[in-house]
mmCIF file of C-alpha atoms in Angstrom:
data_model
loop_
_atom_site.group_PDB
_atom_site.id
_atom_site.type_symbol
_atom_site.label_atom_id
_atom_site.label_comp_id
_atom_site.label_asym_id
_atom_site.label_seq_id
_atom_site.Cartn_x
_atom_site.Cartn_y
_atom_site.Cartn_z
ATOM 1 C CA MET A 96 -58.130 207.006 -271.643
ATOM 2 C CA GLU A 97 -57.176 206.240 -275.260
ATOM 3 C CA HIS A 98 -58.157 208.566 -278.080
ATOM 4 C CA LEU A 99 -60.796 206.991 -280.361
ATOM 5 C CA ASN A 100 -59.630 208.963 -283.389
ATOM 6 C CA VAL A 101 -56.245 207.208 -283.378
ATOM 7 C CA PRO A 102 -55.765 203.870 -285.156
ATOM 8 C CA PRO A 103 -55.563 200.791 -282.912
ATOM 9 C CA THR A 104 -52.330 198.832 -282.753
ATOM 10 C CA ASN A 105 -53.479 196.274 -285.324
ATOM 11 C CA HIS A 106 -54.377 198.435 -288.318
ATOM 12 C CA VAL A 107 -53.672 199.023 -292.006
ATOM 13 C CA LYS A 108 -53.383 202.486 -293.525
ATOM 14 C CA VAL A 109 -55.248 203.232 -296.762
ATOM 15 C CA LEU A 110 -55.895 206.144 -299.125
ATOM 16 C CA ASN A 111 -52.171 206.909 -299.200
ATOM 17 C CA GLY A 112 -52.090 207.202 -295.439
ATOM 18 C CA GLN A 113 -55.095 209.494 -295.052
ATOM 19 C CA GLY A 114 -57.377 206.712 -293.812
ATOM 20 C CA TRP A 115 -57.075 203.478 -291.876
ATOM 21 C CA VAL A 116 -58.951 200.426 -290.702
ATOM 22 C CA GLY A 117 -58.048 198.567 -287.528
ATOM 23 C CA LEU A 118 -59.139 195.341 -285.885
ATOM 24 C CA ILE A 119 -60.472 196.120 -282.411
ATOM 25 C CA ASP A 120 -61.702 192.692 -281.331
ATOM 26 C CA HIS A 121 -62.974 189.343 -282.563
ATOM 27 C CA LEU A 122 -65.085 186.489 -281.228
ATOM 28 C CA GLY A 123 -64.617 182.860 -282.218
ATOM 29 C CA THR A 124 -62.276 180.880 -284.440
ATOM 30 C CA GLU A 125 -62.576 178.585 -287.422
ATOM 31 C CA SER A 126 -63.149 175.792 -284.887
ATOM 32 C CA THR A 127 -66.180 177.749 -283.666
ATOM 33 C CA ILE A 128 -67.598 177.589 -287.196
ATOM 34 C CA VAL A 129 -67.245 173.825 -287.624
ATOM 35 C CA ASN A 130 -68.451 173.215 -284.059
ATOM 36 C CA ALA A 131 -71.570 175.249 -284.831
ATOM 37 C CA ALA A 132 -72.127 173.176 -287.961
ATOM 38 C CA ARG A 133 -71.892 169.950 -285.909
ATOM 39 C CA VAL A 134 -73.796 171.184 -282.854
ATOM 40 C CA SER A 135 -76.619 168.713 -283.440
ATOM 41 C CA PHE A 136 -74.139 165.884 -282.788
ATOM 42 C CA GLY A 137 -73.217 167.348 -279.405
ATOM 43 C CA LYS A 138 -69.466 167.249 -280.071
ATOM 44 C CA LEU A 139 -66.834 169.961 -279.708
ATOM 45 C CA LYS A 140 -63.302 170.197 -281.102
ATOM 46 C CA SER A 141 -60.689 172.797 -280.306
ATOM 47 C CA ASN A 142 -58.264 172.177 -283.185
ATOM 48 C CA MET A 143 -58.804 172.198 -286.931
ATOM 49 C CA GLU A 144 -58.021 168.910 -288.648
ATOM 50 C CA ALA A 145 -58.203 167.880 -292.313
ATOM 51 C CA GLY A 146 -61.845 166.825 -292.000
ATOM 52 C CA ASP A 147 -62.734 170.140 -290.386
ATOM 53 C CA VAL A 148 -61.160 172.064 -293.245
ATOM 54 C CA LYS A 149 -63.173 170.031 -295.744
ATOM 55 C CA LEU A 150 -66.346 170.766 -293.799
ATOM 56 C CA LEU A 151 -65.490 174.477 -293.713
ATOM 57 C CA GLU A 152 -64.965 174.505 -297.470
ATOM 58 C CA TYR A 153 -68.230 172.612 -297.992
ATOM 59 C CA LEU A 154 -70.151 175.156 -295.926
ATOM 60 C CA ILE A 155 -68.795 178.084 -297.946
ATOM 61 C CA ALA A 156 -69.130 176.401 -301.337
ATOM 62 C CA ASN A 157 -72.750 175.429 -300.702
ATOM 63 C CA LYS A 158 -73.668 178.708 -298.988
ATOM 64 C CA HIS A 159 -74.523 177.072 -295.663
ATOM 65 C CA THR A 160 -73.578 180.328 -293.994
ATOM 66 C CA SER A 161 -75.276 180.243 -290.583
ATOM 67 C CA PRO A 162 -72.283 178.551 -288.847
ATOM 68 C CA LEU A 163 -70.075 181.413 -290.087
ATOM 69 C CA GLU A 164 -72.278 183.856 -288.193
ATOM 70 C CA HIS A 165 -70.802 182.590 -284.925
ATOM 71 C CA MET A 166 -67.488 184.307 -285.670
ATOM 72 C CA VAL A 167 -67.580 188.097 -285.237
ATOM 73 C CA PHE A 168 -65.163 190.975 -285.896
ATOM 74 C CA THR A 169 -65.133 194.582 -284.687
ATOM 75 C CA PHE A 170 -63.247 197.200 -286.696
ATOM 76 C CA SER A 171 -62.373 200.858 -286.265
ATOM 77 C CA ILE A 172 -62.655 202.705 -289.591
ATOM 78 C CA HIS A 173 -61.340 206.166 -290.455
ATOM 79 C CA CYS A 174 -62.737 207.218 -293.823
ATOM 80 C CA PRO A 175 -64.359 210.078 -295.787
ATOM 81 C CA LEU A 176 -68.064 210.705 -295.222
ATOM 82 C CA PHE A 177 -68.946 209.586 -298.745
ATOM 83 C CA ILE A 178 -67.322 206.184 -298.076
ATOM 84 C CA ARG A 179 -69.082 205.959 -294.709
ATOM 85 C CA GLY A 180 -72.342 206.412 -296.631
ATOM 86 C CA GLN A 181 -71.527 203.460 -298.910
ATOM 87 C CA TRP A 182 -70.438 201.346 -295.954
ATOM 88 C CA HIS A 183 -73.642 201.934 -294.014
ATOM 89 C CA ARG A 184 -75.645 200.464 -296.872
ATOM 90 C CA HIS A 185 -74.476 197.138 -295.444
ATOM 91 C CA ARG A 186 -77.192 197.003 -292.819
ATOM 92 C CA THR A 187 -76.021 193.689 -291.369
ATOM 93 C CA TRP A 188 -73.248 195.592 -289.572
ATOM 94 C CA SER A 189 -73.630 197.382 -286.228
ATOM 95 C CA TYR A 190 -72.249 200.940 -286.184
ATOM 96 C CA ASN A 191 -71.229 203.629 -283.713
ATOM 97 C CA GLU A 192 -69.508 206.846 -284.804
ATOM 98 C CA ILE A 193 -67.724 209.891 -283.433
ATOM 99 C CA SER A 194 -70.296 212.699 -283.418
ATOM 100 C CA ARG A 195 -69.617 216.289 -284.413
ATOM 101 C CA ARG A 196 -72.463 217.254 -282.083
ATOM 102 C CA TYR A 197 -70.045 216.678 -279.211
ATOM 103 C CA THR A 198 -66.555 217.395 -280.513
ATOM 104 C CA GLU A 199 -64.658 219.289 -283.183
ATOM 105 C CA ILE A 200 -61.193 217.934 -282.376
ATOM 106 C CA ASP A 201 -58.983 216.289 -284.997
ATOM 107 C CA MET A 202 -61.085 217.429 -287.922
ATOM 108 C CA GLU A 203 -59.475 216.635 -291.247
ATOM 109 C CA PHE A 204 -60.437 216.264 -294.889
ATOM 110 C CA TYR A 205 -59.648 213.765 -297.620
ATOM 111 C CA THR A 206 -57.922 215.112 -300.705
ATOM 112 C CA PRO A 207 -57.335 212.401 -303.328
ATOM 113 C CA SER A 208 -53.710 211.975 -304.329
ATOM 114 C CA GLU A 209 -54.990 211.361 -307.861
ATOM 115 C CA LEU A 210 -58.155 212.618 -309.537
ATOM 116 C CA ARG A 211 -59.838 210.122 -311.851
ATOM 117 C CA ARG A 212 -61.942 210.746 -314.947
ATOM 118 C CA GLN A 213 -65.617 209.853 -315.239
ATOM 119 C CA ALA A 214 -66.292 206.756 -317.338
ATOM 120 C CA GLU A 215 -68.470 207.640 -320.323
ATOM 121 C CA SER A 216 -70.273 204.293 -320.493
ATOM 122 C CA ASN A 217 -70.972 203.863 -316.767
ATOM 123 C CA ARG A 218 -72.153 206.675 -314.503
ATOM 124 C CA GLN A 219 -71.001 204.681 -311.458
ATOM 125 C CA ALA A 220 -67.453 204.138 -312.695
ATOM 126 C CA SER A 221 -64.258 206.123 -313.052
ATOM 127 C CA TYR A 222 -60.833 205.464 -314.505
ATOM 128 C CA SER A 223 -57.259 206.599 -314.029
ATOM 129 C CA ASP A 224 -55.896 208.695 -316.895
ATOM 130 C CA PRO A 225 -52.111 209.227 -316.833
ATOM 131 C CA ASP A 226 -52.526 212.229 -319.153
ATOM 132 C CA PHE A 227 -54.941 213.980 -316.797
ATOM 133 C CA ASP A 228 -53.193 216.569 -314.631
ATOM 134 C CA GLY A 229 -55.500 217.175 -311.700
ATOM 135 C CA SER A 230 -53.079 219.249 -309.606
ATOM 136 C CA ALA A 231 -55.013 222.506 -310.130
ATOM 137 C CA MET A 232 -58.280 220.785 -309.180
ATOM 138 C CA ARG A 233 -56.656 219.295 -306.083
ATOM 139 C CA GLU A 234 -55.646 222.794 -305.021
ATOM 140 C CA LEU A 235 -59.269 223.889 -305.397
ATOM 141 C CA ILE A 236 -60.363 220.970 -303.226
ATOM 142 C CA ASP A 237 -57.870 221.980 -300.534
ATOM 143 C CA ALA A 238 -59.070 225.576 -300.706
ATOM 144 C CA HIS A 239 -62.682 224.458 -300.371
ATOM 145 C CA ASN A 240 -61.779 222.325 -297.349
ATOM 146 C CA LYS A 241 -60.109 225.303 -295.687
ATOM 147 C CA SER A 242 -63.017 227.617 -296.501
ATOM 148 C CA SER A 243 -65.564 225.140 -295.124
ATOM 149 C CA MET A 244 -63.582 224.773 -291.911
ATOM 150 C CA GLU A 245 -63.317 228.533 -291.522
ATOM 151 C CA LEU A 246 -67.073 228.930 -291.944
ATOM 152 C CA TYR A 247 -67.710 226.126 -289.441
ATOM 153 C CA GLU A 248 -65.456 227.774 -286.862
ATOM 154 C CA LYS A 249 -67.073 231.178 -287.514
ATOM 155 C CA LEU A 250 -70.535 229.709 -286.911
ATOM 156 C CA LEU A 251 -69.396 228.202 -283.613
ATOM 157 C CA ALA A 252 -67.723 231.448 -282.566
ATOM 158 C CA ASN A 253 -70.994 233.278 -283.162
ATOM 159 C CA GLY A 254 -72.990 230.927 -280.983
ATOM 160 C CA VAL A 255 -74.384 228.477 -283.550
ATOM 161 C CA CYS A 256 -74.762 224.964 -282.116
ATOM 162 C CA ARG A 257 -72.473 222.197 -283.368
ATOM 163 C CA GLU A 258 -75.335 220.067 -284.679
ATOM 164 C CA GLN A 259 -76.267 222.801 -287.175
ATOM 165 C CA ALA A 260 -72.787 224.177 -287.855
ATOM 166 C CA ARG A 261 -71.555 220.774 -288.998
ATOM 167 C CA GLY A 262 -73.960 220.991 -291.944
ATOM 168 C CA VAL A 263 -71.486 223.190 -293.857
ATOM 169 C CA LEU A 264 -68.722 220.565 -293.732
ATOM 170 C CA PRO A 265 -68.062 218.759 -297.039
ATOM 171 C CA GLN A 266 -68.548 215.098 -297.906
ATOM 172 C CA ASN A 267 -64.799 214.473 -297.862
ATOM 173 C CA MET A 268 -64.531 215.179 -294.137
ATOM 174 C CA MET A 269 -62.907 212.214 -292.404
ATOM 175 C CA VAL A 270 -64.983 210.351 -289.821
ATOM 176 C CA THR A 271 -64.196 207.502 -287.453
ATOM 177 C CA PHE A 272 -66.657 204.753 -286.614
ATOM 178 C CA TRP A 273 -66.763 201.264 -285.186
ATOM 179 C CA GLY A 274 -68.291 198.466 -287.236
ATOM 180 C CA THR A 275 -69.122 194.971 -285.962
ATOM 181 C CA VAL A 276 -70.114 192.155 -288.294
ATOM 182 C CA ASP A 277 -70.251 188.359 -288.367
ATOM 183 C CA LEU A 278 -68.001 186.473 -290.780
ATOM 184 C CA SER A 279 -70.789 185.455 -293.150
ATOM 185 C CA ASN A 280 -71.853 189.036 -293.785
ATOM 186 C CA LEU A 281 -68.244 190.236 -293.811
ATOM 187 C CA LEU A 282 -67.450 187.833 -296.638
ATOM 188 C CA HIS A 283 -70.405 189.240 -298.573
ATOM 189 C CA PHE A 284 -69.100 192.767 -297.958
ATOM 190 C CA LEU A 285 -65.651 191.766 -299.247
ATOM 191 C CA GLU A 286 -67.145 190.119 -302.332
ATOM 192 C CA LEU A 287 -68.873 193.376 -303.276
ATOM 193 C CA ARG A 288 -66.246 195.885 -302.183
ATOM 194 C CA ASP A 289 -63.052 194.137 -303.296
ATOM 195 C CA SER A 290 -64.363 194.062 -306.818
ATOM 196 C CA GLU A 291 -63.461 195.729 -310.099
ATOM 197 C CA HIS A 292 -66.909 197.353 -309.945
ATOM 198 C CA ALA A 293 -66.335 198.942 -306.523
ATOM 199 C CA GLN A 294 -65.179 202.517 -305.998
ATOM 200 C CA TRP A 295 -61.412 202.637 -305.571
ATOM 201 C CA GLU A 296 -61.560 204.239 -302.134
ATOM 202 C CA ILE A 297 -63.793 201.626 -300.500
ATOM 203 C CA LYS A 298 -61.917 198.834 -302.250
ATOM 204 C CA GLU A 299 -58.811 200.021 -300.399
ATOM 205 C CA TYR A 300 -60.617 199.309 -297.133
ATOM 206 C CA ALA A 301 -61.831 195.882 -298.269
ATOM 207 C CA VAL A 302 -58.308 194.831 -299.236
ATOM 208 C CA ALA A 303 -57.007 196.066 -295.876
ATOM 209 C CA ILE A 304 -59.677 194.103 -293.979
ATOM 210 C CA LYS A 305 -58.579 190.914 -295.730
ATOM 211 C CA LYS A 306 -55.035 191.500 -294.458
ATOM 212 C CA LEU A 307 -56.315 192.043 -290.922
ATOM 213 C CA ILE A 308 -58.534 188.963 -290.683
ATOM 214 C CA LYS A 309 -56.479 186.444 -292.694
ATOM 215 C CA PRO A 310 -54.416 185.316 -289.653
ATOM 216 C CA TYR A 311 -57.681 184.435 -287.853
ATOM 217 C CA ILE A 312 -59.291 182.557 -290.753
ATOM 218 C CA PRO A 313 -56.385 180.997 -292.682
ATOM 219 C CA ASN A 314 -58.432 178.112 -294.083
ATOM 220 C CA VAL A 315 -61.275 180.383 -295.187
ATOM 221 C CA ALA A 316 -58.743 182.618 -296.945
ATOM 222 C CA ALA A 317 -57.089 179.571 -298.534
ATOM 223 C CA TYR A 318 -60.455 178.440 -299.901
ATOM 224 C CA PHE A 319 -60.999 181.733 -301.696
ATOM 225 C CA GLU A 320 -57.410 181.758 -302.939
ATOM 226 C CA LYS A 321 -58.108 178.390 -304.574
ATOM 227 C CA GLN A 322 -61.001 180.121 -306.366
ATOM 228 C CA GLY A 323 -58.559 182.664 -307.808
ATOM 229 C CA GLN A 324 -59.213 185.488 -305.376
ATOM 230 C CA VAL A 325 -56.462 187.541 -303.774
ATOM 231 C CA TRP A 326 -56.178 187.438 -299.994
#
């Protein structure tokens, strides 16, 4: 039996190696999308031709997104709890997660390699300041992680159940979950999360997902590249 808390073969590491996202499975191809768009004509094609690419681009440009819902991806995501919370706001995904009610193996915590400053004009934004030395604060984060883990283990050792003991663990604890989403909603996720307005940590995951899915949707990626986006 494989260990769920290990990245799958096809994965990209993020957060300076502390996190990862992997492609577990997928359903459908770009041909599936154009076939779905033409289903009323009762015709099926297995290969993408020039006319199919034009149709695919037309669907995306005009937001005729239902045919894109016939292509589906499943990912394994290893991320901090606070990123998991942002991710789960995308309610069009289906989620299943490792539970600390059942296991305490492989517990780890995210410590940023760089601490950013709070933007003064936007409470939701931060910025990188090369003159800001956050090394002392990073040491405090590490100490807090260790202290939280020690308290958690002490609670368990004294008979406290896992489902209550886990409440003392910090928001930067790493978690692993599966997420399944159709291509239409995945593209919406990428639009929001690979954005200058997105938090740096979740943007790392969005960029990684683009790398993972590009080989399966080369013409979709090419369309967005023509619009000036990076894929």
